[in-house]
CSV table of C-alpha atoms and ligand atoms in Angstrom, one decimal:
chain,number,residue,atom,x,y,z
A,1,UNK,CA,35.4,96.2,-62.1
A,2,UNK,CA,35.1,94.2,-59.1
A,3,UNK,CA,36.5,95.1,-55.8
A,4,UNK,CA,40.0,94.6,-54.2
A,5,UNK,CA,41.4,93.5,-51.5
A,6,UNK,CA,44.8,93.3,-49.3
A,7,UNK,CA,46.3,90.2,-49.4
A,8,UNK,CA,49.8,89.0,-48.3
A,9,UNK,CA,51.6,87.0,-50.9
A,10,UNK,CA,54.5,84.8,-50.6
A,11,UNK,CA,57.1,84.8,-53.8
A,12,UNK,CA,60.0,83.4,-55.1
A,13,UNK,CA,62.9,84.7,-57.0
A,14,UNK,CA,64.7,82.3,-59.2
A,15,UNK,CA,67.3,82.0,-56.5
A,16,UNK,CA,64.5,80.7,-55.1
A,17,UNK,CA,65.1,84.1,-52.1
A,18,UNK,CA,61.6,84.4,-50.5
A,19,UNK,CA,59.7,87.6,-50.6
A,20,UNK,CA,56.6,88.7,-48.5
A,21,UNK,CA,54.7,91.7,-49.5
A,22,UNK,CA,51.2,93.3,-48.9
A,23,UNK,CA,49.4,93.5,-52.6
A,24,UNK,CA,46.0,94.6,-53.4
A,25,UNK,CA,44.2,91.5,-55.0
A,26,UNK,CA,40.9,90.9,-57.0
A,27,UNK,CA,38.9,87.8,-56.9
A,28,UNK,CA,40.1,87.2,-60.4
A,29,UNK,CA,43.2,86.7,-58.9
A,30,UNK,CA,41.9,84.1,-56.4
A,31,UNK,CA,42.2,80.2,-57.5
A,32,UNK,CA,39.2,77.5,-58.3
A,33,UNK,CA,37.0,76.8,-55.8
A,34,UNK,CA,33.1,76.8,-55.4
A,35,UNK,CA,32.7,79.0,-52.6
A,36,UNK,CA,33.5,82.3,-51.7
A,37,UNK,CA,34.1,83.8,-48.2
A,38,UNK,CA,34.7,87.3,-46.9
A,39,UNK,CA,37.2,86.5,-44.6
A,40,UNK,CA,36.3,88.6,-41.0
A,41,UNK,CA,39.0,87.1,-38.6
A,42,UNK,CA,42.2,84.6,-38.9
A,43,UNK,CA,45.2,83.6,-36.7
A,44,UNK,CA,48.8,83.5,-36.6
A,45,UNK,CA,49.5,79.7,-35.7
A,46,UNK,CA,53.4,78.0,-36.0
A,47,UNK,CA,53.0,76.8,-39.4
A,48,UNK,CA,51.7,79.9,-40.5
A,49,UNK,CA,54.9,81.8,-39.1
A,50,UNK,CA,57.3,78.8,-40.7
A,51,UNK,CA,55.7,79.9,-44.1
A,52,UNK,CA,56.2,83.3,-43.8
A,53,UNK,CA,59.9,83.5,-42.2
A,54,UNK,CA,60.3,80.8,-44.7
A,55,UNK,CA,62.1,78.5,-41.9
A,56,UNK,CA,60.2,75.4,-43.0
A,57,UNK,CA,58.6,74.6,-46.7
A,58,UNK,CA,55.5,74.7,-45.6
A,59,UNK,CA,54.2,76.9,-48.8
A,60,UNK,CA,54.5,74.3,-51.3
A,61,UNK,CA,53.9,76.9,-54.6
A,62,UNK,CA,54.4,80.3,-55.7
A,63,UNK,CA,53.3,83.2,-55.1
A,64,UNK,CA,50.9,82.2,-52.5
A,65,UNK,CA,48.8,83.7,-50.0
A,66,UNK,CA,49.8,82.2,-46.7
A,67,UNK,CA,47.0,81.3,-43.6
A,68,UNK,CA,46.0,78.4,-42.6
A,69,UNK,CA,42.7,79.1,-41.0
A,70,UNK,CA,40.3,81.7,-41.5
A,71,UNK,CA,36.2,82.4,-40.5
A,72,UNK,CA,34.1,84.3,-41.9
A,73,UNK,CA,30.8,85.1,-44.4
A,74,UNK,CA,30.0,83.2,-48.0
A,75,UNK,CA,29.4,85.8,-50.5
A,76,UNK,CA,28.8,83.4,-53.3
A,77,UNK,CA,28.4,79.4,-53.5
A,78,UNK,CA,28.1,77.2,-56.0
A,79,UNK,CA,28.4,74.2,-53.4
A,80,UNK,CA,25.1,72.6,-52.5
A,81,UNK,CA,26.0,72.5,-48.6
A,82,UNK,CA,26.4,75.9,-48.8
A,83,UNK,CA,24.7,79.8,-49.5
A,84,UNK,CA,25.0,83.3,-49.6
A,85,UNK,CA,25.1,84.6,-45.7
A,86,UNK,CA,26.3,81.6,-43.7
A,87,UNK,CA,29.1,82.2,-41.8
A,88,UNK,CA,31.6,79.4,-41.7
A,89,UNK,CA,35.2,78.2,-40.3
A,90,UNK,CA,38.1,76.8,-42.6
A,91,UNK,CA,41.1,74.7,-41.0
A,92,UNK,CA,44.0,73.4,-43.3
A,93,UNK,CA,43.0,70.9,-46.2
A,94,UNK,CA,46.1,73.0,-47.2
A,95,UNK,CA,45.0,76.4,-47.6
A,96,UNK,CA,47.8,78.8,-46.9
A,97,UNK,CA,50.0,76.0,-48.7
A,98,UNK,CA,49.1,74.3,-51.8
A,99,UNK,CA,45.8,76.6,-52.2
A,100,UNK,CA,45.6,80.5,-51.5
A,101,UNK,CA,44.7,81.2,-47.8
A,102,UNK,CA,43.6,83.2,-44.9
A,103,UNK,CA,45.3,86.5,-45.4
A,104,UNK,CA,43.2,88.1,-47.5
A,105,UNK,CA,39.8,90.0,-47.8
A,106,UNK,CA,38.5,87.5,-49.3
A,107,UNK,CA,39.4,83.4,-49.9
A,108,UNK,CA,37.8,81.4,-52.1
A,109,UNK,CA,37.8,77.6,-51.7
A,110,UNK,CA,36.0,74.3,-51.9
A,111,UNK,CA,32.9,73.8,-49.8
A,112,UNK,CA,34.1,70.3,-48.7
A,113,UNK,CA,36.3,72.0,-46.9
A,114,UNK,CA,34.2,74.2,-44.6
A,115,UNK,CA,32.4,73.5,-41.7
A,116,UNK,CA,29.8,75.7,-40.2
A,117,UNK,CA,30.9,78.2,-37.6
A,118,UNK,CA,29.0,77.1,-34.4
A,119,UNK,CA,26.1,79.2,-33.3
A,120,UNK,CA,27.5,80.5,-30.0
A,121,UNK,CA,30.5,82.1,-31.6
A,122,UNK,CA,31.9,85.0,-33.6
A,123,UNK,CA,34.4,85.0,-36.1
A,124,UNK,CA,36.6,86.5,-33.6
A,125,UNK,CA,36.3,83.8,-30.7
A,126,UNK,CA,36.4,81.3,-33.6
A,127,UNK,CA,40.0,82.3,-34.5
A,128,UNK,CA,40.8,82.6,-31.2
A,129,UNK,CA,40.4,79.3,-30.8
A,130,UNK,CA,41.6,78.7,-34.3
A,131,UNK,CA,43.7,75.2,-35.8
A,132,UNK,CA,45.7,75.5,-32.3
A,133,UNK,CA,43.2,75.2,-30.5
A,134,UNK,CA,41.4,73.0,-32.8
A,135,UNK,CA,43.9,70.4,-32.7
A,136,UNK,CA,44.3,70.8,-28.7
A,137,UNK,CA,40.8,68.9,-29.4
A,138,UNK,CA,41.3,66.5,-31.3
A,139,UNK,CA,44.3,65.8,-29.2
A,140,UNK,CA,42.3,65.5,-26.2
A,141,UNK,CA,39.3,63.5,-28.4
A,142,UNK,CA,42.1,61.0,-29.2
A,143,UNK,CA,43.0,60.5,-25.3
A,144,UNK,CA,39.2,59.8,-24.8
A,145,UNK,CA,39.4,56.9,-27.7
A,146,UNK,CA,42.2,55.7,-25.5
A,147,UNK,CA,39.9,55.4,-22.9
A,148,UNK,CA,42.0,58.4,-20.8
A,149,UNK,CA,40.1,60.2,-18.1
A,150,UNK,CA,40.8,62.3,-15.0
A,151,UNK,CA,40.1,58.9,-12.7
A,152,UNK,CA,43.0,57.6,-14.3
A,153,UNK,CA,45.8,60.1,-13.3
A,154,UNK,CA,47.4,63.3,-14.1
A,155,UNK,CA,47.9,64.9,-17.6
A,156,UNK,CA,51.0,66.5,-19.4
A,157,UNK,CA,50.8,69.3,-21.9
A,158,UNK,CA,54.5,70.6,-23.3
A,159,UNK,CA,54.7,73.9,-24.8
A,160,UNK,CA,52.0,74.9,-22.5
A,161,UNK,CA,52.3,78.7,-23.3
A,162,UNK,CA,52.1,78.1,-26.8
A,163,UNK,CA,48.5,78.3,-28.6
A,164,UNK,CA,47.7,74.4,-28.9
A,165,UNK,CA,49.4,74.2,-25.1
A,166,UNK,CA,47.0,76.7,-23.7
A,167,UNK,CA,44.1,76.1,-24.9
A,168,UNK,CA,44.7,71.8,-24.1
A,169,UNK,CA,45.4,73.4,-19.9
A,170,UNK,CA,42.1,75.0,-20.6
A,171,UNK,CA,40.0,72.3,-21.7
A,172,UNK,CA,42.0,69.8,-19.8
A,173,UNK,CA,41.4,71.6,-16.6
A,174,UNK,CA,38.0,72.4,-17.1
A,175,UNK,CA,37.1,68.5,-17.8
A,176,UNK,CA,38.3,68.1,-14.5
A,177,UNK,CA,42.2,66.4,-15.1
A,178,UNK,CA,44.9,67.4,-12.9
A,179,UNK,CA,46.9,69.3,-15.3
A,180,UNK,CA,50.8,69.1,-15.3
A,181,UNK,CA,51.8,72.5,-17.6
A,182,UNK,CA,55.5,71.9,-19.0
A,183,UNK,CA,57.1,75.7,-20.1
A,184,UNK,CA,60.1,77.0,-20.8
A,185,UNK,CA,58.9,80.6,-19.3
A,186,UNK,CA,58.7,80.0,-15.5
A,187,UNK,CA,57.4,83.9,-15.9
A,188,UNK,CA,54.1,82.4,-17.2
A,189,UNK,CA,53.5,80.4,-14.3
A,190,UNK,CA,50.6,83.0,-13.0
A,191,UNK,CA,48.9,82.8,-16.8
A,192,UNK,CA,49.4,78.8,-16.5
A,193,UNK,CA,47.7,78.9,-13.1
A,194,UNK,CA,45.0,81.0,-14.2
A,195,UNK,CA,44.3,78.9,-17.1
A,196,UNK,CA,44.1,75.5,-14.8
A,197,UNK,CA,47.6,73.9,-14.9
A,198,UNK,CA,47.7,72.2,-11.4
A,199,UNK,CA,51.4,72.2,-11.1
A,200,UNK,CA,54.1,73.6,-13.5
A,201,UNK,CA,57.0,71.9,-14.6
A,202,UNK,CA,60.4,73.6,-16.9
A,203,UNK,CA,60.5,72.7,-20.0
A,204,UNK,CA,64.7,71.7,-19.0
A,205,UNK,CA,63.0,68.5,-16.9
A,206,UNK,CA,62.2,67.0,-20.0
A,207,UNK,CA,64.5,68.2,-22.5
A,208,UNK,CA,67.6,66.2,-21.4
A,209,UNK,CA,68.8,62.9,-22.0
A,210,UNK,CA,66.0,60.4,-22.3
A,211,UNK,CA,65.9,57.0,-20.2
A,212,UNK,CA,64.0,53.9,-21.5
A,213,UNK,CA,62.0,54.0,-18.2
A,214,UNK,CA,61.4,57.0,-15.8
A,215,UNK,CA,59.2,57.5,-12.6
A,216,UNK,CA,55.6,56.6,-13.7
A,217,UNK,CA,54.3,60.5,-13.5
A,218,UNK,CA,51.1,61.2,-15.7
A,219,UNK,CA,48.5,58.8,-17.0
A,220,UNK,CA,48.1,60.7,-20.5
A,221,UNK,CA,50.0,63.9,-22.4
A,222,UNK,CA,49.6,66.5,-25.3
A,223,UNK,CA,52.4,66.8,-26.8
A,224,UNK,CA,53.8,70.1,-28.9
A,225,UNK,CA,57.2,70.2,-29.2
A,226,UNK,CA,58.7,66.6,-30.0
A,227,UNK,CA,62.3,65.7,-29.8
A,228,UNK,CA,63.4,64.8,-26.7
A,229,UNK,CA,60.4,65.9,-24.8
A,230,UNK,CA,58.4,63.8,-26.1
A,231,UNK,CA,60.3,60.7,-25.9
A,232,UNK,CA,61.0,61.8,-21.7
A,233,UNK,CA,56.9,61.9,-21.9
A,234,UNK,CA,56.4,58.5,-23.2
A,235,UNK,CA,59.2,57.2,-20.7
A,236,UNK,CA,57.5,59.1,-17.8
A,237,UNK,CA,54.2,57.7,-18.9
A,238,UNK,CA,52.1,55.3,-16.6
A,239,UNK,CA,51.3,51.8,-17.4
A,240,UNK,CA,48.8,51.5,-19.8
A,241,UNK,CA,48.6,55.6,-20.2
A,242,UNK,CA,48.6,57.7,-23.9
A,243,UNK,CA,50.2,60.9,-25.5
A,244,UNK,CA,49.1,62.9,-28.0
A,245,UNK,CA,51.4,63.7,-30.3
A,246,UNK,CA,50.5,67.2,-32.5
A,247,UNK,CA,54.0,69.5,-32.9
A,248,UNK,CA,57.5,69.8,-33.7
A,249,UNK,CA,58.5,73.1,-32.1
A,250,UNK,CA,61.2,71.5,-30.2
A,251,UNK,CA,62.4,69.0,-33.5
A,252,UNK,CA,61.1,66.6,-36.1
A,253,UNK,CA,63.1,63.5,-34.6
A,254,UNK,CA,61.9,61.2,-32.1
A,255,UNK,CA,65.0,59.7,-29.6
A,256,UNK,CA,62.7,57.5,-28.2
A,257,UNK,CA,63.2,53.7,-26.8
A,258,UNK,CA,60.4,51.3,-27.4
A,259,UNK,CA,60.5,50.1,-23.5
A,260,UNK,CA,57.6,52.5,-23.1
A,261,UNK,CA,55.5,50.1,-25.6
A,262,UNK,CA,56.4,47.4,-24.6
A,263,UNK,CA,57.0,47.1,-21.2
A,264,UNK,CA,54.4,49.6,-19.9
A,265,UNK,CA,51.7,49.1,-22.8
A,266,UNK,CA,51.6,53.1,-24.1
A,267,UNK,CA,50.4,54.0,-26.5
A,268,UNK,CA,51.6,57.0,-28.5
A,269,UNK,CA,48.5,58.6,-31.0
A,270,UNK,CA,49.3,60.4,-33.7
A,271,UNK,CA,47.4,63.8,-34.4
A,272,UNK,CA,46.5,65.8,-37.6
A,273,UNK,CA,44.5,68.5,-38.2
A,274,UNK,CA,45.2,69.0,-41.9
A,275,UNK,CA,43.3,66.3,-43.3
A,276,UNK,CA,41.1,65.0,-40.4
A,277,UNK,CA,37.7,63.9,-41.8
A,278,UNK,CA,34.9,66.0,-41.8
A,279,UNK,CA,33.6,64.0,-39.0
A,280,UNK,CA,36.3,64.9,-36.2
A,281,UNK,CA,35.9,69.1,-37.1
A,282,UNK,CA,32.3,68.8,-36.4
A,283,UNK,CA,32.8,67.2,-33.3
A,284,UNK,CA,35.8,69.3,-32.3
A,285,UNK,CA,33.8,72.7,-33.2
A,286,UNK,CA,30.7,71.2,-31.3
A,287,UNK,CA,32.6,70.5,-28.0
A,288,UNK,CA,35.0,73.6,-28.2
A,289,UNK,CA,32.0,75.9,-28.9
A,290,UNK,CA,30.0,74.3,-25.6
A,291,UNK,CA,33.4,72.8,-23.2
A,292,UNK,CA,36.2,75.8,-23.7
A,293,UNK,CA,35.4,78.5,-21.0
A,294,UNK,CA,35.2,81.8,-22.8
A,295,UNK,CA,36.6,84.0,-20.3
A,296,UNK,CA,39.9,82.0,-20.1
A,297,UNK,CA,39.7,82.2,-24.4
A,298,UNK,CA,39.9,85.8,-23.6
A,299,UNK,CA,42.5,85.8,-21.1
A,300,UNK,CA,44.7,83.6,-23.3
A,301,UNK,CA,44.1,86.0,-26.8
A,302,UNK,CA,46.0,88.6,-28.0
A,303,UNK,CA,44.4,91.1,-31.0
A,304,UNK,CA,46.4,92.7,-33.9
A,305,UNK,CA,45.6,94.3,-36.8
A,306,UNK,CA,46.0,92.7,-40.0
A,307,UNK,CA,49.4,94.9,-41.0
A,308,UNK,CA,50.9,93.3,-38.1
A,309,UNK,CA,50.7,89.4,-39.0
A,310,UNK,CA,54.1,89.4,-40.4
A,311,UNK,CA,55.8,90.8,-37.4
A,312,UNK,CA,53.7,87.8,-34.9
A,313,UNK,CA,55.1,85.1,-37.7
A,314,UNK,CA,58.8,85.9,-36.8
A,315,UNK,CA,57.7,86.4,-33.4
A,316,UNK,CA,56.0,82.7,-33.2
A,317,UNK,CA,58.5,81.1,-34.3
A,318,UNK,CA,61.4,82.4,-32.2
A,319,UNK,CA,58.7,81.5,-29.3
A,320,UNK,CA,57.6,84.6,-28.2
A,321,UNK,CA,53.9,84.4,-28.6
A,322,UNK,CA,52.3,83.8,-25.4
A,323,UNK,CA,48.6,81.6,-26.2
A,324,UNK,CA,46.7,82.7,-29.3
A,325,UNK,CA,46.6,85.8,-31.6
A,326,UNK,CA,43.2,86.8,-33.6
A,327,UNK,CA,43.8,89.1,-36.4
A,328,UNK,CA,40.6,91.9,-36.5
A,329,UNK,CA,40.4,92.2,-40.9
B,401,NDP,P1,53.3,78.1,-30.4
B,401,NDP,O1,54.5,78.7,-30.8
B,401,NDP,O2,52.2,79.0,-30.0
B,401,NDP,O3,53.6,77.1,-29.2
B,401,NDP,C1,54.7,76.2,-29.1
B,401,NDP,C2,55.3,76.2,-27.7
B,401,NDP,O4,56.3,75.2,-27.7
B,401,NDP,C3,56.0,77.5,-27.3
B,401,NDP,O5,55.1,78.5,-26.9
B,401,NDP,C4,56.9,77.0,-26.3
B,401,NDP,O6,56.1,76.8,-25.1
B,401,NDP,C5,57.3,75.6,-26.8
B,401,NDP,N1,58.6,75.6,-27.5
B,401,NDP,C6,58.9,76.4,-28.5
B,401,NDP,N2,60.2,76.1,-28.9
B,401,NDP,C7,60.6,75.1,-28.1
B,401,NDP,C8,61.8,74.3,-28.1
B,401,NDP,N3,62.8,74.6,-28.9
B,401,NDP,N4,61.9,73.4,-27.1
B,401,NDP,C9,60.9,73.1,-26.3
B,401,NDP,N5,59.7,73.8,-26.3
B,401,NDP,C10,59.6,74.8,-27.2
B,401,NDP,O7,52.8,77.1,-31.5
B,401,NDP,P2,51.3,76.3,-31.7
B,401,NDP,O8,50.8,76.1,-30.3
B,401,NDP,O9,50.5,77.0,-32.7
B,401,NDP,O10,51.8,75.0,-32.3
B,401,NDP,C11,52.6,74.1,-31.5
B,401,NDP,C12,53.1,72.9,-32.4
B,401,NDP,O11,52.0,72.1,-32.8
B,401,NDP,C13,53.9,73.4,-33.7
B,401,NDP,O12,54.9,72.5,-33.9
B,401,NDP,C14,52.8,73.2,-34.7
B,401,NDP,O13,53.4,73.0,-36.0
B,401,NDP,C15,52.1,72.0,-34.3
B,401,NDP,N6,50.7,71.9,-34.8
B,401,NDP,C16,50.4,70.8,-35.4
B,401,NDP,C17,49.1,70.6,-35.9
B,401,NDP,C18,48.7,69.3,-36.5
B,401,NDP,O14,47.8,69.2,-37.2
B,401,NDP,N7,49.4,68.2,-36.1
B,401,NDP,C19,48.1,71.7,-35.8
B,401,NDP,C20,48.5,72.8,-35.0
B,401,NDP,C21,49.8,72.9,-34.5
B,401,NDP,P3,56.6,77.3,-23.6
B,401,NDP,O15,57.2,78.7,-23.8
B,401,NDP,O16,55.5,77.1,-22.7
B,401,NDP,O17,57.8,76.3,-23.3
């Protein structure tokens, strides 16, 4: 008989009441797919901790193993890309919600969807980092596109204590923008600091009303939360300037004018990490393996066991997570 695992699994009554439980699974149990890791670290991002509390349908069937992002070692391939002892990283393609994800022992999934874990890191830093930080890089890639760079002006990043927040103050600082870290916990201001933000603003100076046209104030943003802080971004945006959008934690709606657009020429640039061509991961792995400073990846990462990562998925999504969590399997 082959070996078991722990896996967290995500079912549904016919009242359609959500359950989460720890279960010991086989890879019998596991779906299609033509390789197979050994999963050695994962994360607790936003969406992960909407699955589990169940606060958003993210999980899209039943019973599923939640996690969206995982690295580790192949134990078995049938992909040609692919063999026995590479160590790889998996983000979205909709694992942890269409396809069985992170939180397990063991995942098994197509090879398309893997890319190799860069040289320089472990599983752990990898995770660190994880899709948060992943997509803090493809948020600041698409700024670049935009032709956005620290000549132009300052930078913006909302939710800045959050995972995708901290590690965009991190790689925006270190590429030499003047950061402007928007939080809602004026008690992180130290952490911000440390990280690179050149000035802190609260989150309460952009949550507000919004104005067509505010004081031009930064020449680009990252953008987590949405809502009404994002539309105060655009309107504080300078002429010609760009903001990545990536989140929702503050709401799905946008109550934005166009006078932004039109009158000032931004540009607002959409960002997802789910399906993002292989392309864009490479790129984003390359840079964040040899541009992210490892001691502030540290600084910004908290460790828990794997028994704990339905505790930090209530606790991420009532905004109490400060930067990243790894989970040690
Ligand atoms: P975190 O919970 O770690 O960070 C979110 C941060 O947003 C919080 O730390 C907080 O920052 C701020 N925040 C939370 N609630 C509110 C609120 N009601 N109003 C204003 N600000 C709020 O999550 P992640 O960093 O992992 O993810 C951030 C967002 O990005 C999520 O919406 C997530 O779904 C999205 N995301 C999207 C991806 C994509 O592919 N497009 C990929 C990864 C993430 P502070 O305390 O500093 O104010």
């Amino acid at each position: 008989m082959s070996e078991t695992f722990q896996a967290i699994l995500i079912s549904r009554d016919e009242e359609k009441n959500q359950s989460v439980d720890i279960v010991e699974f086989g890879e019998s149990d596991l779906m299609e797919g033509d390789v197979t890791v050994v999963v050695e670290a994962t994360t607790v991002n936003y969406k992960d901790g909407l699955a589990i509390t169940g606060k958003a349908p993210v999980v899209r069937r039943f019973p599923l193993i939640p996690g969206i992002d995982f690295a580790g070692t192949v134990v078995c391939s049938h992909h040609p890309d692919w063999k026995e002892g590479d160590k790889v990283v998996l983000n979205g393609w909709g694992v942890g919600e269409t396809d069985h994800g992170a939180y397990a022992g063991r995942a098994r999934v197509s090879g398309d969807w893997l890319v190799p874990l860069p040289e320089t890191m472990s599983p752990r830093e990898a995770m660190s980092i994880g899709t948060a930080g992943y997509t803090a890089m493809l948020c600041i890639m698409a700024l670049e596109r935009h032709g956005i760079a620290p000549d132009r002006g300052a930078v913006i990043v909302t939710g800045a204590a959050g995972g995708v927040g901290s590690v965009a103050v991190s790689l925006l600082a270190k590429l030499g923008y003047h950061v402007i870290a928007s939080t809602g916990r004026p008690q992180e201001e130290r952490y911000l600091k440390d990280l690179g933000a050149g000035e802190i603003i609260a989150r309460a100076e952009l949550s507000g009303p919004v104005r067509p046209l505010g004081k031009e104030r930064w020449a680009g943003g990252v953008d987590v939360v949405g809502s009404h802080t994002l539309a105060n971004v655009l309107s504080m945006t300078s002429y010609g300037g760009a903001v990545a959008a990536c989140g929702l934690a503050g709401g799905m709606e946008l109550p934005a004018s166009v006078a932004p657009f039109i009158l000032r020429g931004v540009s607002l640039l959409g960002v997802d990490s789910v399906m993002a061509p292989k392309e864009l991961r490479l790129e984003a792995w390359r840079r964040l393996a040899s541009e992210l400073d490892r001691d502030k990846l540290a600084a910004m990462t908290t460790t828990i066991p794997f028994s704990d990562i339905i505790a930090a998925a209530h606790d991420i999504v009532n905004g109490k997570v400060r930067g990243r969590i790894v989970v040690e399997m």
